[in-house]
PDB file of C-alpha atoms in Angstrom:
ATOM      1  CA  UNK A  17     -46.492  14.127  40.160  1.00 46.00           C
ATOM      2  CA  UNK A  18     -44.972  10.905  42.320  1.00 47.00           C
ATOM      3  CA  UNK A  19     -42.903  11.411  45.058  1.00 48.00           C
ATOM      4  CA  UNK A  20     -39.989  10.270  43.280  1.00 46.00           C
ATOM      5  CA  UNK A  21     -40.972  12.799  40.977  1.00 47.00           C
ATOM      6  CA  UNK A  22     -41.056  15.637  43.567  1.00 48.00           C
ATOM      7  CA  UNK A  23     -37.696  15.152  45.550  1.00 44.00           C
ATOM      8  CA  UNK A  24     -33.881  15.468  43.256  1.00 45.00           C
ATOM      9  CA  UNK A  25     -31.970  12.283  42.935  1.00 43.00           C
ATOM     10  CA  UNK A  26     -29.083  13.069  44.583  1.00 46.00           C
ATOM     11  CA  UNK A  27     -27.005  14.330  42.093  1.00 49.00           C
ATOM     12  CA  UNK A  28     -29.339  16.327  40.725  1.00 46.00           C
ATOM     13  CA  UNK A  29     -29.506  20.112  41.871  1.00 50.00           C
ATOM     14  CA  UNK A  30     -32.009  21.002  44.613  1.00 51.00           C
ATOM     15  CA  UNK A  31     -33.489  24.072  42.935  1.00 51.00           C
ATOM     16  CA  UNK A  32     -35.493  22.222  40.611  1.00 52.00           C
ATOM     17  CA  UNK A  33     -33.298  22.574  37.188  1.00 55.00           C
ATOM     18  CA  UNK A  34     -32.287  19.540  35.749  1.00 56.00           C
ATOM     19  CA  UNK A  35     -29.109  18.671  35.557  1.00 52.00           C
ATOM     20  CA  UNK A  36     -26.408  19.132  32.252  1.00 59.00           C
ATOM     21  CA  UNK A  37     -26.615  16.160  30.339  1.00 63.00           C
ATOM     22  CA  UNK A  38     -22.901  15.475  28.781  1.00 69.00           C
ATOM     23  CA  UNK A  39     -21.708  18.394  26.867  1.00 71.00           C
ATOM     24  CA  UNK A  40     -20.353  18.318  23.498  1.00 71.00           C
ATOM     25  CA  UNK A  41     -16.805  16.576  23.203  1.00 77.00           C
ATOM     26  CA  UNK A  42     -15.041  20.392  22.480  1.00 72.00           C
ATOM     27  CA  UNK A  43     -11.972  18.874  21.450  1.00 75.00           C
ATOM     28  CA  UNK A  44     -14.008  17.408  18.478  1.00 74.00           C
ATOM     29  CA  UNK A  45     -15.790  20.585  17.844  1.00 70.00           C
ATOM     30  CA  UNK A  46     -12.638  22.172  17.732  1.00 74.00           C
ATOM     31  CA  UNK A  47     -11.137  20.076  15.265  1.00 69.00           C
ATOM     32  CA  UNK A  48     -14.265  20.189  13.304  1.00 82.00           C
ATOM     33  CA  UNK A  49     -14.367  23.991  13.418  1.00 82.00           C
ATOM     34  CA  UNK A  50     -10.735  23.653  12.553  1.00 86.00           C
ATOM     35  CA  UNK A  51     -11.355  21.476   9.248  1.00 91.00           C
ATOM     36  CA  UNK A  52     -13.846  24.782   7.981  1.00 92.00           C
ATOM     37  CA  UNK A  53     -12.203  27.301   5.334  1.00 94.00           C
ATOM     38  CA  UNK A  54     -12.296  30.903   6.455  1.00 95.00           C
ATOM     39  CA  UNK A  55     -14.356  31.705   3.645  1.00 96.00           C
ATOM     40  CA  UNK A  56     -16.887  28.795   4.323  1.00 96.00           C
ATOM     41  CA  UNK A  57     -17.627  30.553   8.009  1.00 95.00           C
ATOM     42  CA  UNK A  58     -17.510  34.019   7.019  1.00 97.00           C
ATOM     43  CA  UNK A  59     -20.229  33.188   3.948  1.00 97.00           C
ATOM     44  CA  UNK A  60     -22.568  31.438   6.337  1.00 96.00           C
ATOM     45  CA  UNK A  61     -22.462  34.147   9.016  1.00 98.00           C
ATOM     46  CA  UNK A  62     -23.218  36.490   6.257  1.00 98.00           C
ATOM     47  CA  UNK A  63     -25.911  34.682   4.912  1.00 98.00           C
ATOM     48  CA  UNK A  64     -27.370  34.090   8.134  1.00 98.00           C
ATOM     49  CA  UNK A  65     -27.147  37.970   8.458  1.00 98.00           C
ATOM     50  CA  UNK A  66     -29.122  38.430   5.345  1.00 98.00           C
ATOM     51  CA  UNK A  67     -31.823  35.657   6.417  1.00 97.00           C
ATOM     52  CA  UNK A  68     -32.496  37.272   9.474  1.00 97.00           C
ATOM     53  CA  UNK A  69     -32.453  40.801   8.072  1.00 98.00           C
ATOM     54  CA  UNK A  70     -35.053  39.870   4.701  1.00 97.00           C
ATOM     55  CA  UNK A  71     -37.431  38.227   7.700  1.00 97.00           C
ATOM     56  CA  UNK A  72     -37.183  41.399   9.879  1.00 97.00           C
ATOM     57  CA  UNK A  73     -37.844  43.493   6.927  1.00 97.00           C
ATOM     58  CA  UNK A  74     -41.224  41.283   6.024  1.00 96.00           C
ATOM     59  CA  UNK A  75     -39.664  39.467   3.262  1.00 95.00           C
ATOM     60  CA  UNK A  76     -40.904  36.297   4.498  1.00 91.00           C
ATOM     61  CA  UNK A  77     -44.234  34.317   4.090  1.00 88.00           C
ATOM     62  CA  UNK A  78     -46.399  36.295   6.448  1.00 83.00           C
ATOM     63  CA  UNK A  79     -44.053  39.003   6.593  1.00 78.00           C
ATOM     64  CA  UNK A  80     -45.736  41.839   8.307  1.00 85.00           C
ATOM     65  CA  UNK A  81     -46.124  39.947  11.607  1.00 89.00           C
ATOM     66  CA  UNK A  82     -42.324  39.550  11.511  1.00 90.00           C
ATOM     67  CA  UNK A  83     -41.635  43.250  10.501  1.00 95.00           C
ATOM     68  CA  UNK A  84     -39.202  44.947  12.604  1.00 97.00           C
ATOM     69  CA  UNK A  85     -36.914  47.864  11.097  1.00 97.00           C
ATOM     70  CA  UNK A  86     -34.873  48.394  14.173  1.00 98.00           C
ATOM     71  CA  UNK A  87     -33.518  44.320  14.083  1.00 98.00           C
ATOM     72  CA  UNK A  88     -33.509  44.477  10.525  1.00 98.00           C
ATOM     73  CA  UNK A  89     -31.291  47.986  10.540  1.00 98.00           C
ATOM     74  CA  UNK A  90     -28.845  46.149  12.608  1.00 98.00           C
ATOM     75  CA  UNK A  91     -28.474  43.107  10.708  1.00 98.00           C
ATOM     76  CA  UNK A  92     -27.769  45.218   7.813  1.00 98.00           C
ATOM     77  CA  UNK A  93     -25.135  46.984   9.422  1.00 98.00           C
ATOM     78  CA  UNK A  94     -23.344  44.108  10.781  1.00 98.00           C
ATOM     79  CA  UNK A  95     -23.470  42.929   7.311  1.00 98.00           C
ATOM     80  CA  UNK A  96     -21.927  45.737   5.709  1.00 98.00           C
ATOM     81  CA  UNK A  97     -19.152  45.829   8.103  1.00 98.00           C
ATOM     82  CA  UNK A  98     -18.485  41.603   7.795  1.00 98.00           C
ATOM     83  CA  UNK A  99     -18.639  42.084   3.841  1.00 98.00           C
ATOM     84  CA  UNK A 100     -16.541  44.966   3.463  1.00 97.00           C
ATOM     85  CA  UNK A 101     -14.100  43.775   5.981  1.00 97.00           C
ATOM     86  CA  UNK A 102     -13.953  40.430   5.075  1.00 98.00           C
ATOM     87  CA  UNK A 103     -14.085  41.194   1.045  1.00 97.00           C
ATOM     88  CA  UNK A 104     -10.222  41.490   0.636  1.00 96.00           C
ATOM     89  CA  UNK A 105      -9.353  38.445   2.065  1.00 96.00           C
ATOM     90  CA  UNK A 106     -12.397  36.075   0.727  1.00 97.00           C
ATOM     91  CA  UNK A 107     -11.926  37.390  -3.025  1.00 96.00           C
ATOM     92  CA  UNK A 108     -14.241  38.611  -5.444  1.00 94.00           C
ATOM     93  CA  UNK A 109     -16.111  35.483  -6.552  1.00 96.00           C
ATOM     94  CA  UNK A 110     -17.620  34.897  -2.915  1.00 97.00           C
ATOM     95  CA  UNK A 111     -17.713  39.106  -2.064  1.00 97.00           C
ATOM     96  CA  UNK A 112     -19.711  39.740  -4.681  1.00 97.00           C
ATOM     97  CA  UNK A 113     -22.903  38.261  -4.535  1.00 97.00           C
ATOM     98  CA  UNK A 114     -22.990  38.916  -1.246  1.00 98.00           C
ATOM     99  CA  UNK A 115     -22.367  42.401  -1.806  1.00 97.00           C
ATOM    100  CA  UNK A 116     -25.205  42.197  -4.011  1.00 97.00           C
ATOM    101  CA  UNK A 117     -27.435  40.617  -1.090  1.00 98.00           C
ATOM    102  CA  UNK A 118     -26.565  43.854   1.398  1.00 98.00           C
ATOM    103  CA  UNK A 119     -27.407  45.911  -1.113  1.00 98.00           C
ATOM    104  CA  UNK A 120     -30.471  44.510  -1.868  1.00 98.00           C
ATOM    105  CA  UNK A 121     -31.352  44.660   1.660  1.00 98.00           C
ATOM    106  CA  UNK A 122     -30.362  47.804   1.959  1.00 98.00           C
ATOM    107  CA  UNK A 123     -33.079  49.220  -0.982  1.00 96.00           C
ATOM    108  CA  UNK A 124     -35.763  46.988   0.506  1.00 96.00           C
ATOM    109  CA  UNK A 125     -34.734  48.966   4.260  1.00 97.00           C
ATOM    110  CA  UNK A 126     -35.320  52.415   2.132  1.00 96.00           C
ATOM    111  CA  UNK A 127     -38.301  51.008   0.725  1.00 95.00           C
ATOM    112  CA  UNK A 128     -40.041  49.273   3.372  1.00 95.00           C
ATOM    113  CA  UNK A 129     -39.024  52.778   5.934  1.00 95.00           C
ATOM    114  CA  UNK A 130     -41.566  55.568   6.446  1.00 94.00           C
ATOM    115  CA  UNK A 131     -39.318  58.040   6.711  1.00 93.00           C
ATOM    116  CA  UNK A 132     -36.415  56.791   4.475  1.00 88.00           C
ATOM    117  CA  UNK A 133     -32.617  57.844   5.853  1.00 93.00           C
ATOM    118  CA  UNK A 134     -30.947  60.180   3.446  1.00 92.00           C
ATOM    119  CA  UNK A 135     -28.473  58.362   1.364  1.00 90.00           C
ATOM    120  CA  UNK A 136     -25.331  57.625   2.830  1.00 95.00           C
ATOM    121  CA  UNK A 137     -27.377  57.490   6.179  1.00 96.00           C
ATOM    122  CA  UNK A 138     -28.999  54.021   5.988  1.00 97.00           C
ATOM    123  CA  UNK A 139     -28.206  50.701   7.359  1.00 98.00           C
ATOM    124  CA  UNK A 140     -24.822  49.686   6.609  1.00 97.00           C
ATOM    125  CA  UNK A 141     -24.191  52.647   4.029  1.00 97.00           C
ATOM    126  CA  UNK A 142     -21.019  54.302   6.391  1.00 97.00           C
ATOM    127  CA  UNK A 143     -19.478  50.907   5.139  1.00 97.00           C
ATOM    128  CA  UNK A 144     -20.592  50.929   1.158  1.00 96.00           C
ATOM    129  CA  UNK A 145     -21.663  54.505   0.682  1.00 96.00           C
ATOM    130  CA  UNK A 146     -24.822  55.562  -0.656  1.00 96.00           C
ATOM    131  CA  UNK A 147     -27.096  53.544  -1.810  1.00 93.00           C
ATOM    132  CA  UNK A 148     -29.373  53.913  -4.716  1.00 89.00           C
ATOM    133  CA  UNK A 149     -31.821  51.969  -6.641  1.00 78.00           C
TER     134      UNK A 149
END
């Protein structure tokens, strides 16, 4: 490391973390959040919800090593509660199959448990109910 390497420039902070480079114009991201239909957002959360929960339940290529019930149990219940609360107002065409998703990922929770919850008492199910295959 140089010198010049060692000491900040002087507007860079002293404590050694580099400094912000320019930030994202938020009046653009704001318009471009803007331009997004409800339904557009509330799919992709959902379906990021559902990613995250099939990798946690060692869905994935070289699943085991990712395996972990207690992330997966609360993806699936913030699932349930964004597609039952959401289902009204995005309609049945988009609700649906991602009904279907949670409750796939729901069976594959019962399945992949050691002790499976009684039904009603798994992931998500105080939203949908019981689940059963």
């Amino acid at each position: 490391m140089t010198d010049a390497a060692a000491s900040p420039l002087p507007d860079e902070p002293a404590s050694g973390q580099q400094s912000a480079a320019p930030g994202p114009d938020f009046d653009t991201v704001t318009r471009d959040i803007a331009d997004v239909p409800a339904v557009e957002v509330i799919t992709t959360v959902a379906v990021h919800l559902m990613s995250a929960a099939a990798v946690n339940l060692g869905l994935a290529e070289e699943g085991e090593q990712h395996k972990d019930l207690d992330e997966a149990r609360k993806l699936i219940q913030a699932l349930a509660g964004l597609v039952t609360a959401s289902a009204t107002e995005i309609g049945s065409y988009h609700a649906a199959p991602l009904r279907d998703g949670l409750k796939s990922l729901q069976l594959a929770f019962r399945e992949a448990s050691a002790v499976p919850d009684e039904p009603g008492q798994g992931p998500g199910e105080k939203f949908t109910g019981p689940v059963y295959g």
